Short mmCIF file of C-alpha atoms and ligand atoms in Angstrom, two decimals:
data_model
loop_
_atom_site.label_atom_id
_atom_site.label_comp_id
_atom_site.label_asym_id
_atom_site.label_seq_id
_atom_site.Cartn_x
_atom_site.Cartn_y
_atom_site.Cartn_z
CA MET A 1 -5.77 -11.13 -20.77
CA ALA A 2 -4.75 -12.23 -17.22
CA ASN A 3 -3.40 -9.69 -14.81
CA THR A 4 -1.55 -6.92 -16.71
CA ILE A 5 0.33 -4.00 -15.25
CA LEU A 6 0.64 -0.93 -17.42
CA VAL A 7 3.39 1.54 -16.74
CA GLY A 8 4.90 4.75 -18.10
CA ALA A 9 8.35 3.83 -19.80
CA GLN A 10 9.43 7.58 -19.54
CA TRP A 11 8.63 10.78 -17.65
CA GLY A 12 5.08 10.47 -17.35
CA ASP A 13 2.18 11.62 -19.85
CA GLU A 14 3.11 8.66 -22.35
CA GLY A 15 -0.40 8.18 -23.23
CA LYS A 16 -1.39 5.63 -20.49
CA GLY A 17 -4.75 6.94 -20.20
CA LYS A 18 -5.66 6.20 -23.95
CA ILE A 19 -3.98 2.56 -23.83
CA ILE A 20 -5.91 1.90 -20.40
CA ASP A 21 -9.21 2.63 -22.14
CA VAL A 22 -8.09 0.38 -25.14
CA LEU A 23 -6.86 -2.50 -22.85
CA THR A 24 -9.94 -2.24 -20.43
CA GLU A 25 -12.28 -3.77 -22.96
CA GLY A 26 -10.53 -7.18 -21.96
CA ALA A 27 -10.39 -6.24 -18.15
CA ASP A 28 -12.80 -6.78 -15.46
CA ILE A 29 -11.33 -4.48 -12.98
CA VAL A 30 -9.07 -1.43 -13.35
CA VAL A 31 -6.64 -0.56 -10.60
CA ARG A 32 -4.91 2.64 -9.63
CA TYR A 33 -1.86 1.69 -7.26
CA ALA A 34 0.14 4.82 -6.97
CA GLY A 35 0.28 8.60 -7.22
CA GLY A 36 -2.79 10.85 -6.64
CA ASN A 37 -4.23 13.85 -8.67
CA ASN A 38 -0.77 15.03 -9.83
CA ALA A 39 -1.74 12.51 -12.74
CA GLY A 40 -3.70 13.52 -15.60
CA HIS A 41 -4.98 10.68 -17.85
CA THR A 42 -6.39 11.95 -21.16
CA VAL A 43 -9.10 9.71 -23.05
CA PHE A 44 -10.98 10.83 -25.99
CA ILE A 45 -14.50 9.12 -27.02
CA GLY A 46 -15.39 10.48 -30.13
CA LYS A 47 -14.99 14.29 -29.91
CA ARG A 48 -15.38 14.32 -26.07
CA LYS A 49 -12.28 14.47 -24.04
CA TYR A 50 -12.06 13.11 -20.33
CA VAL A 51 -9.42 13.95 -18.09
CA LEU A 52 -8.98 11.46 -15.10
CA HIS A 53 -6.84 12.42 -12.10
CA LEU A 54 -7.86 9.89 -9.55
CA VAL A 55 -10.54 7.85 -10.84
CA PRO A 56 -8.95 4.83 -13.16
CA SER A 57 -9.42 5.52 -16.81
CA GLY A 58 -11.52 2.22 -17.00
CA ILE A 59 -14.47 4.10 -15.73
CA LEU A 60 -15.55 5.27 -19.20
CA ARG A 61 -16.31 1.58 -20.12
CA LYS A 62 -19.57 -0.11 -18.87
CA ASN A 63 -19.59 -3.02 -16.38
CA LYS A 64 -16.17 -2.63 -15.42
CA LEU A 65 -14.98 -1.92 -11.75
CA CYS A 66 -12.47 0.60 -11.04
CA VAL A 67 -10.45 0.62 -7.56
CA ILE A 68 -8.45 3.07 -6.02
CA GLY A 69 -5.86 0.91 -4.14
CA ASN A 70 -4.15 1.58 -0.74
CA GLY A 71 -0.79 2.73 -2.53
CA VAL A 72 -2.70 6.10 -3.67
CA VAL A 73 -2.78 9.45 -1.75
CA VAL A 74 -6.26 10.61 -2.13
CA ASP A 75 -7.21 14.33 -2.14
CA PRO A 76 -11.15 13.89 -1.17
CA ILE A 77 -12.00 17.22 -2.26
CA GLY A 78 -10.65 16.64 -5.70
CA LEU A 79 -12.12 13.28 -5.74
CA VAL A 80 -15.52 14.44 -5.26
CA GLU A 81 -15.08 16.99 -7.64
CA GLU A 82 -13.99 14.64 -10.23
CA ILE A 83 -16.87 12.27 -9.60
CA GLU A 84 -19.16 15.18 -9.87
CA GLY A 85 -17.45 16.12 -13.12
CA LEU A 86 -17.80 12.84 -14.62
CA LYS A 87 -21.33 12.49 -13.70
CA LYS A 88 -22.04 15.81 -15.58
CA LEU A 89 -20.40 14.30 -18.42
CA GLY A 90 -22.91 11.37 -18.43
CA VAL A 91 -20.59 8.99 -16.71
CA ASN A 92 -22.19 7.32 -13.73
CA VAL A 93 -20.01 6.83 -11.12
CA ASN A 94 -21.55 4.65 -8.04
CA PRO A 95 -20.21 1.91 -5.46
CA LYS A 96 -21.02 -0.74 -8.24
CA ASN A 97 -18.24 0.67 -10.47
CA PHE A 98 -15.89 2.51 -8.40
CA VAL A 99 -14.61 1.61 -4.97
CA LEU A 100 -11.73 3.23 -2.64
CA SER A 101 -9.27 1.51 -0.47
CA GLU A 102 -9.80 2.15 3.32
CA THR A 103 -6.15 2.19 3.92
CA ALA A 104 -5.25 4.86 1.19
CA HIS A 105 -3.84 8.09 2.55
CA VAL A 106 -5.26 11.35 2.45
CA VAL A 107 -4.09 14.74 1.33
CA PHE A 108 -5.06 17.88 3.14
CA PRO A 109 -4.67 21.28 2.43
CA TYR A 110 -1.57 21.62 4.82
CA HIS A 111 0.27 19.09 2.39
CA ARG A 112 -0.60 21.32 -0.66
CA GLU A 113 0.60 24.26 1.19
CA LEU A 114 3.89 22.74 2.38
CA ASP A 115 4.42 21.65 -1.14
CA ALA A 116 4.10 25.00 -2.46
CA GLN A 117 6.36 26.36 0.37
CA ARG A 118 9.11 23.97 -0.01
CA GLU A 119 9.41 24.78 -3.84
CA VAL A 120 9.81 28.38 -2.79
CA LEU A 121 12.48 27.59 -0.47
CA LYS A 122 14.13 25.51 -3.07
CA GLY A 123 14.25 28.56 -5.70
CA GLU A 124 16.11 27.47 -8.53
CA ASN A 125 16.49 24.03 -7.52
CA LYS A 126 12.64 23.55 -7.42
CA ILE A 127 11.29 20.30 -8.44
CA GLY A 128 8.40 21.68 -10.40
CA THR A 129 6.02 19.75 -8.52
CA THR A 130 2.25 19.70 -9.56
CA LYS A 131 1.42 21.47 -6.12
CA ARG A 132 -1.09 18.91 -5.31
CA GLY A 133 0.65 18.04 -1.80
CA ILE A 134 1.86 14.66 -3.01
CA GLY A 135 5.19 14.67 -1.54
CA PRO A 136 4.16 16.05 1.99
CA ALA A 137 1.22 13.38 1.91
CA TYR A 138 3.55 10.38 0.98
CA GLY A 139 6.09 12.02 3.64
CA ASP A 140 3.50 11.74 6.49
CA LYS A 141 2.69 8.20 5.64
CA ALA A 142 6.30 7.20 5.98
CA ALA A 143 6.64 9.15 9.13
CA ARG A 144 3.37 7.34 10.17
CA VAL A 145 1.41 10.45 10.86
CA GLY A 146 -0.71 10.41 7.94
CA LEU A 147 -4.56 9.96 8.03
CA ARG A 148 -6.06 7.12 5.92
CA VAL A 149 -9.34 6.98 4.34
CA ASN A 150 -10.97 5.02 7.40
CA ASP A 151 -10.12 7.92 9.32
CA LEU A 152 -11.77 10.43 6.99
CA VAL A 153 -14.97 8.68 6.96
CA ASP A 154 -15.18 8.40 10.83
CA PRO A 155 -16.14 11.81 12.02
CA ALA A 156 -15.02 11.45 15.67
CA ARG A 157 -11.41 10.18 14.47
CA LEU A 158 -11.34 12.63 11.83
CA GLU A 159 -11.96 15.60 14.18
CA GLU A 160 -9.36 14.17 16.78
CA LYS A 161 -6.48 13.36 14.41
CA LEU A 162 -6.90 16.39 12.14
CA SER A 163 -6.83 18.76 14.98
CA VAL A 164 -3.43 17.46 15.94
CA ARG A 165 -2.12 17.67 12.46
CA ILE A 166 -3.45 21.13 11.96
CA ARG A 167 -1.76 22.22 15.16
CA GLU A 168 1.64 20.95 14.14
CA ASN A 169 1.34 22.04 10.52
CA ASN A 170 0.16 25.55 11.48
CA ILE A 171 3.48 25.92 13.68
CA VAL A 172 5.39 24.99 10.45
CA LEU A 173 3.48 27.13 8.06
CA LYS A 174 3.67 30.17 10.28
CA SER A 175 7.60 29.69 10.57
CA LEU A 176 7.68 29.71 6.73
CA GLY A 177 5.75 32.85 6.51
CA ALA A 178 2.61 31.12 5.07
CA LYS A 179 -0.95 31.62 6.56
CA PRO A 180 -2.21 28.99 9.18
CA LEU A 181 -5.26 26.80 8.32
CA SER A 182 -8.37 27.21 10.15
CA PHE A 183 -9.19 23.75 11.72
CA LYS A 184 -12.82 24.61 11.58
CA LYS A 185 -12.88 25.38 7.98
CA VAL A 186 -10.98 22.14 7.01
CA PHE A 187 -12.76 19.98 9.27
CA ALA A 188 -16.27 21.01 7.75
CA GLU A 189 -14.94 20.52 3.99
CA TYR A 190 -13.50 17.06 4.96
CA LEU A 191 -16.44 15.85 6.93
CA ALA A 192 -18.49 16.64 3.97
CA ALA A 193 -16.24 14.94 1.54
CA GLY A 194 -15.89 12.06 3.85
CA LYS A 195 -19.66 11.72 4.00
CA PHE A 196 -19.96 11.77 0.12
CA LEU A 197 -17.28 9.16 -0.34
CA LYS A 198 -18.06 6.60 2.46
CA PRO A 199 -20.43 4.33 0.25
CA PHE A 200 -17.44 3.79 -2.00
CA VAL A 201 -15.03 2.77 0.74
CA THR A 202 -14.00 -0.93 1.33
CA ASN A 203 -11.28 -3.38 1.91
CA THR A 204 -10.07 -3.36 -1.59
CA VAL A 205 -7.19 -6.12 -0.85
CA VAL A 206 -10.08 -8.51 0.03
CA LEU A 207 -12.01 -7.56 -2.83
CA LEU A 208 -9.38 -7.91 -5.51
CA HIS A 209 -8.42 -11.29 -4.00
CA GLU A 210 -12.06 -12.54 -4.18
CA ALA A 211 -12.25 -11.13 -7.89
CA MET A 212 -9.08 -13.10 -8.59
CA ARG A 213 -10.64 -16.23 -7.17
CA ARG A 214 -13.87 -15.81 -9.29
CA GLY A 215 -11.16 -15.54 -12.38
CA ASP A 216 -11.46 -11.77 -13.20
CA ASN A 217 -8.85 -10.20 -15.17
CA LEU A 218 -7.17 -7.07 -13.56
CA LEU A 219 -5.47 -4.14 -15.22
CA PHE A 220 -3.15 -2.09 -13.05
CA GLU A 221 -3.15 1.70 -14.32
CA GLY A 222 0.35 3.27 -13.48
CA ALA A 223 0.45 6.84 -13.01
CA GLN A 224 3.37 9.20 -13.65
CA GLY A 225 6.45 7.43 -15.11
CA THR A 226 9.52 5.05 -14.73
CA PHE A 227 11.75 8.19 -14.09
CA LEU A 228 9.57 9.89 -11.78
CA ASP A 229 9.75 6.93 -9.55
CA ILE A 230 11.02 7.67 -6.15
CA ASP A 231 13.51 4.89 -6.09
CA HIS A 232 14.30 4.62 -9.78
CA GLY A 233 13.85 8.01 -11.08
CA THR A 234 16.22 11.03 -11.40
CA TYR A 235 15.93 11.80 -7.75
CA PRO A 236 15.25 14.44 -6.40
CA PHE A 237 13.38 15.39 -9.53
CA VAL A 238 10.78 12.61 -9.13
CA THR A 239 7.53 12.28 -7.47
CA SER A 240 7.16 10.56 -4.05
CA SER A 241 5.54 7.25 -4.86
CA ASN A 242 6.87 3.70 -6.60
CA THR A 243 5.37 4.54 -10.11
CA THR A 244 7.18 1.09 -11.49
CA ALA A 245 5.70 -1.99 -11.74
CA GLY A 246 6.61 -3.12 -8.18
CA GLY A 247 4.49 -0.46 -6.72
CA ALA A 248 1.39 -2.29 -8.26
CA CYS A 249 1.94 -5.10 -5.80
CA THR A 250 2.66 -2.78 -2.42
CA GLY A 251 -0.07 -0.54 -3.81
CA SER A 252 -3.00 -2.97 -4.25
CA GLY A 253 -2.01 -5.86 -2.05
CA VAL A 254 -1.88 -8.40 -4.93
CA PRO A 255 1.32 -10.32 -4.95
CA PRO A 256 4.02 -10.38 -7.45
CA HIS A 257 3.43 -14.02 -8.70
CA ARG A 258 -0.19 -13.28 -9.69
CA MET A 259 1.03 -10.58 -12.16
CA ASP A 260 1.21 -11.91 -15.80
CA ARG A 261 2.41 -9.16 -17.85
CA VAL A 262 3.80 -5.78 -17.97
CA VAL A 263 2.93 -3.21 -20.56
CA GLY A 264 5.37 -0.12 -21.20
CA VAL A 265 3.61 2.66 -22.76
CA MET A 266 6.04 5.38 -24.39
CA LYS A 267 6.03 8.21 -26.75
CA ALA A 268 7.55 7.68 -29.99
CA TYR A 269 9.86 10.88 -28.79
CA THR A 270 10.48 12.17 -25.26
CA THR A 271 8.52 14.77 -23.09
CA ARG A 272 8.97 15.87 -19.58
CA VAL A 273 6.99 18.21 -17.35
CA GLY A 274 8.82 19.87 -14.43
CA GLU A 275 12.46 20.29 -13.80
CA GLY A 276 15.07 17.81 -13.79
CA PRO A 277 17.45 15.94 -16.41
CA LEU A 278 16.28 15.26 -19.74
CA PRO A 279 19.07 14.31 -22.01
CA THR A 280 17.58 14.34 -25.28
CA GLU A 281 15.74 17.58 -24.92
CA ASN A 282 15.47 19.51 -28.07
CA ALA A 283 14.01 23.07 -28.79
CA GLU A 284 13.05 22.50 -32.39
CA ILE A 285 10.79 19.36 -31.52
CA ALA A 286 9.37 21.27 -28.80
CA ASP A 287 8.49 24.18 -30.93
CA MET A 288 7.17 21.83 -33.56
CA LEU A 289 5.01 19.96 -31.32
CA HIS A 290 3.59 23.17 -29.32
CA ALA A 291 2.86 24.68 -32.65
CA MET A 292 0.56 21.79 -33.38
CA GLY A 293 -1.20 22.25 -30.01
CA ARG A 294 0.11 19.15 -28.27
CA GLU A 295 2.36 18.79 -25.49
CA PHE A 296 0.69 20.99 -22.84
CA GLY A 297 0.05 19.22 -19.50
CA ALA A 298 -3.27 17.77 -18.67
CA THR A 299 -3.32 18.50 -14.76
CA THR A 300 -1.45 21.98 -14.72
CA GLY A 301 -1.42 23.20 -18.41
CA ARG A 302 2.39 23.76 -18.67
CA ALA A 303 4.00 23.41 -21.69
CA ARG A 304 5.96 20.06 -21.70
CA ARG A 305 9.59 19.93 -22.47
CA CYS A 306 10.17 17.77 -25.55
CA GLY A 307 13.04 15.61 -27.21
CA TRP A 308 14.19 12.72 -29.22
CA PHE A 309 13.32 9.12 -28.40
CA ASP A 310 15.71 8.15 -25.73
CA SER A 311 16.43 4.24 -26.09
CA VAL A 312 18.74 4.44 -23.07
CA ALA A 313 16.01 5.34 -20.98
CA THR A 314 13.29 2.98 -22.03
CA ARG A 315 15.81 0.18 -22.17
CA HIS A 316 16.40 0.93 -18.59
CA ALA A 317 12.80 1.04 -17.77
CA THR A 318 12.19 -2.32 -19.46
CA MET A 319 14.81 -3.80 -16.95
CA VAL A 320 13.29 -2.03 -13.71
CA ASN A 321 9.65 -2.85 -14.64
CA GLY A 322 10.27 -6.13 -16.42
CA ILE A 323 8.21 -4.85 -19.58
CA ASP A 324 7.09 -7.54 -21.86
CA ASP A 325 4.97 -5.63 -24.21
CA LEU A 326 5.39 -1.90 -25.63
CA ALA A 327 2.55 0.36 -26.64
CA VAL A 328 4.32 3.25 -28.39
CA THR A 329 1.98 6.51 -28.65
CA ASN A 330 2.18 9.55 -30.66
CA LEU A 331 3.73 8.14 -33.78
CA ASP A 332 1.84 10.72 -35.78
CA GLY A 333 4.04 13.60 -34.06
CA LEU A 334 6.97 12.86 -36.01
CA ASP A 335 4.88 12.61 -39.49
CA THR A 336 6.39 15.85 -40.86
CA LEU A 337 10.19 15.32 -39.92
CA GLU A 338 12.86 14.62 -42.74
CA ILE A 339 15.07 12.91 -40.25
CA VAL A 340 14.33 11.24 -36.83
CA LYS A 341 16.88 11.03 -34.30
CA VAL A 342 17.18 8.37 -31.53
CA CYS A 343 19.40 8.41 -28.60
CA VAL A 344 21.31 4.97 -27.98
CA ALA A 345 24.08 5.92 -25.55
CA TYR A 346 24.96 8.77 -23.40
CA ARG A 347 28.42 10.46 -23.32
CA HIS A 348 29.96 11.93 -20.22
CA GLY A 349 33.57 13.19 -20.64
CA LYS A 350 35.35 9.88 -21.66
CA THR A 351 32.66 7.45 -20.03
CA ARG A 352 29.77 6.03 -22.60
CA TYR A 353 26.82 5.04 -20.57
CA ASP A 354 24.40 2.30 -22.05
CA PHE A 355 22.20 2.70 -18.93
CA VAL A 356 20.76 5.67 -17.03
CA PRO A 357 23.24 6.76 -14.44
CA ASN A 358 21.79 7.28 -11.12
CA ASP A 359 23.39 10.62 -10.43
CA ALA A 360 20.69 13.35 -11.89
CA GLN A 361 24.00 15.89 -11.94
CA ILE A 362 26.00 13.33 -14.21
CA LEU A 363 22.54 12.51 -16.23
CA ALA A 364 22.27 16.34 -16.50
CA GLU A 365 25.77 16.69 -18.08
CA CYS A 366 25.36 13.71 -20.53
CA GLU A 367 25.48 14.10 -24.13
CA PRO A 368 23.35 11.99 -26.22
CA VAL A 369 24.64 9.71 -28.98
CA TYR A 370 22.36 9.53 -31.73
CA ILE A 371 21.51 7.22 -34.60
CA GLU A 372 19.35 8.75 -37.48
CA PHE A 373 16.23 7.29 -39.39
CA ASP A 374 14.80 8.53 -42.36
CA GLY A 375 11.55 10.51 -41.77
CA TRP A 376 8.48 8.98 -43.54
CA ARG A 377 6.67 12.47 -44.38
CA THR A 378 3.24 10.88 -44.86
CA PRO A 379 0.39 11.55 -42.15
CA THR A 380 -0.05 7.96 -40.29
CA SER A 381 -3.28 8.89 -38.27
CA LYS A 382 -5.73 7.28 -40.63
CA ALA A 383 -3.80 3.83 -40.91
CA LYS A 384 -5.82 1.04 -39.68
CA THR A 385 -3.44 -1.65 -40.00
CA TRP A 386 0.37 -2.43 -39.35
CA LYS A 387 0.86 -2.88 -43.22
CA GLN A 388 -1.08 0.57 -43.77
CA LEU A 389 1.73 2.42 -42.12
CA PRO A 390 4.49 3.83 -44.15
CA PRO A 391 7.41 1.42 -44.46
CA LYS A 392 9.91 4.12 -42.94
CA ALA A 393 7.44 4.31 -39.88
CA ARG A 394 7.29 0.47 -39.43
CA ALA A 395 11.21 0.55 -39.61
CA TYR A 396 11.26 3.44 -36.88
CA LEU A 397 9.00 1.56 -34.50
CA LYS A 398 10.67 -1.89 -35.08
CA ALA A 399 13.94 -0.24 -34.25
CA ILE A 400 12.79 1.82 -31.05
CA ALA A 401 11.21 -1.57 -29.86
CA GLU A 402 14.57 -3.61 -30.42
CA LEU A 403 16.49 -0.91 -28.64
CA THR A 404 14.07 -0.94 -25.93
CA GLY A 405 14.50 -4.79 -25.45
CA ALA A 406 10.73 -5.54 -25.64
CA LYS A 407 8.01 -6.46 -28.08
CA LEU A 408 6.06 -3.96 -29.98
CA ALA A 409 2.42 -4.79 -29.43
CA ILE A 410 0.47 -1.52 -29.85
CA ALA A 411 1.11 1.52 -32.17
CA SER A 412 -0.86 4.58 -31.26
CA ILE A 413 -1.46 7.14 -34.19
CA GLY A 414 -3.91 9.70 -32.58
CA PRO A 415 -5.76 10.26 -29.43
CA ALA A 416 -8.98 8.23 -30.31
CA ARG A 417 -9.80 4.64 -29.51
CA GLU A 418 -9.84 3.57 -33.20
CA GLN A 419 -6.38 5.25 -33.83
CA THR A 420 -4.69 2.02 -32.37
CA ILE A 421 -2.87 -0.54 -34.27
CA PHE A 422 -2.20 -3.96 -32.65
CA VAL A 423 1.05 -5.22 -34.18
P1 GDP B 501 -0.99 10.09 -19.39
O1 GDP B 501 -0.61 10.79 -18.46
O2 GDP B 501 0.28 8.89 -19.77
O3 GDP B 501 -2.30 9.18 -19.75
O4 GDP B 501 -0.83 10.82 -20.88
P2 GDP B 501 -1.67 12.36 -21.09
O5 GDP B 501 -3.07 12.21 -21.00
O6 GDP B 501 -1.17 13.32 -19.77
O7 GDP B 501 -0.92 12.85 -22.27
C1 GDP B 501 -0.81 12.23 -23.51
C2 GDP B 501 -1.50 13.00 -24.52
O8 GDP B 501 -1.36 12.45 -25.69
C3 GDP B 501 -2.96 13.26 -24.38
O9 GDP B 501 -3.35 14.48 -24.75
C4 GDP B 501 -3.54 12.23 -25.14
O10 GDP B 501 -5.08 12.45 -25.89
C5 GDP B 501 -2.48 12.18 -26.53
N1 GDP B 501 -2.53 10.91 -27.18
C6 GDP B 501 -2.26 9.67 -26.66
N2 GDP B 501 -1.92 9.01 -27.82
C7 GDP B 501 -1.78 9.60 -28.71
C8 GDP B 501 -1.42 9.31 -30.08
O11 GDP B 501 -1.19 8.31 -30.61
N3 GDP B 501 -1.53 10.42 -31.16
C9 GDP B 501 -1.75 11.87 -30.65
N4 GDP B 501 -1.86 12.73 -31.36
N5 GDP B 501 -2.23 11.80 -29.35
C10 GDP B 501 -2.23 10.98 -28.48
P1 IMO B 502 0.65 11.42 -15.16
O1 IMO B 502 0.20 10.08 -14.50
C1 IMO B 502 3.96 14.06 -15.94
C2 IMO B 502 6.09 15.46 -12.20
C3 IMO B 502 5.78 16.73 -12.05
C4 IMO B 502 7.14 17.20 -11.12
C5 IMO B 502 7.30 15.85 -10.37
C6 IMO B 502 6.84 15.79 -9.10
O2 IMO B 502 -0.15 12.21 -15.87
O3 IMO B 502 1.76 10.58 -16.45
P2 IMO B 502 4.55 15.87 -7.75
O4 IMO B 502 3.47 16.73 -7.86
O5 IMO B 502 4.26 14.56 -8.00
O6 IMO B 502 5.34 16.25 -6.44
O7 IMO B 502 5.60 16.41 -8.91
O8 IMO B 502 6.67 14.78 -11.25
N1 IMO B 502 4.75 14.81 -12.33
C7 IMO B 502 4.22 14.51 -13.54
N2 IMO B 502 4.48 14.58 -14.93
N3 IMO B 502 2.87 13.33 -15.81
C8 IMO B 502 2.39 13.05 -14.41
O9 IMO B 502 1.60 12.15 -14.25
C9 IMO B 502 3.13 13.68 -13.42
N4 IMO B 502 2.78 13.54 -12.16
C10 IMO B 502 3.92 14.31 -11.34
O10 IMO B 502 5.75 17.61 -13.08
O11 IMO B 502 8.24 17.30 -12.17
MG1 MG B 503 -0.61 12.91 -17.84
#
């Protein structure tokens, strides 16, 4: 399999968790490289549902090593809860199958509080964040005032650095009318979490390079999606990390020339949770999917906004990520439709765009240009092979892959491992 980066090609929630679980079979190590517990990656094994937030989705397979890389921001309280939750579900998480970078940055309660307060200040221009403190934590990292995991697991350093940060942040919080934090309480909680996590903490850069020398195959688990990337997304309606393929290098310490393949995951339609432009948004599709009990956020439970497949966006994603292979998920969500539309360009006044304009305001004003496909109106979720898919569904998949400009490698027709067709 060599070293593979898997990214979301849309606005997040493309089904990355499910595809990671499938591809982990052929990998030795699964690495998260960006984001934090704003992510929610769902994997079904049999009837049991797992939602991973920080721990790589590869943890659900035996004898695989899972790594949280330096590019991730880690909420240690959330991580401890997640590990305990997995243990309750029978998934053993120990330092042999899970390690955490000593240079990953740590999310503190003041990050979460500031995240919430900034959203209130933004009023109707709010981003619709997950309120997990992601933006302020990456902000502190860039401002060089963040604490890293190696600070968290050293009680004396934690005490010293945290007291300075709480003092400064309490001034800000008070001025925003929010409640200041108790240093004593936060310190005690984080001290305990640091103690719990210490056995997992290591130099993951050196570890990954040693693994590559042994010939191990690495699988990089992207979080969020291309259009939530801090540079390439619909700024300011984005997250605060580089979610795109380049982030896998900076967020893990594995250099670009060691990456062999990029897999782009996309739904057969489009969804977005949170605010910001979504050119193909369509209320009927949203109502249909919500009525089926689908498209509710895995992290916040919010109803996702839904729309037609946007090939302008996915083509752009192919460009910025260098996507080789496509995994198209949730094909079954379109099974009942008579007509299926696909956006092939945007119109803004007299201008026609075949790429995603950088200005979120312009993007919000764009009208999609659609082409139409005949619906297949046949359940697809039981198909085992490409040939067993209805011909019209195959035609649709081929067309969206061609418009996206990458090779169709996987079609997913249900949440389970078995509901995966290799093309
Ligand atoms: P992620 O954040 O990219 O990992 O995606 P999420 O887990 O947040 O959301 C994807 C949702 O789609 C989850 O509920 C998955 O179980 C589900 N899913 C993934 N692939 C398929 C599929 O092909 N068909 C159906 N019906 N559900 C799928
Ligand atoms: P996965 O990995 C979908 C969205 C939020 C909000 C914006 C900024 O499951 O695909 P943040 O809390 O990061 O500051 O929020 O980004 N967002 C996601 N949307 N899937 C995700 O992760 C997301 N992570 C963040 O809804 O619009
Ligand atoms: Mg998700």
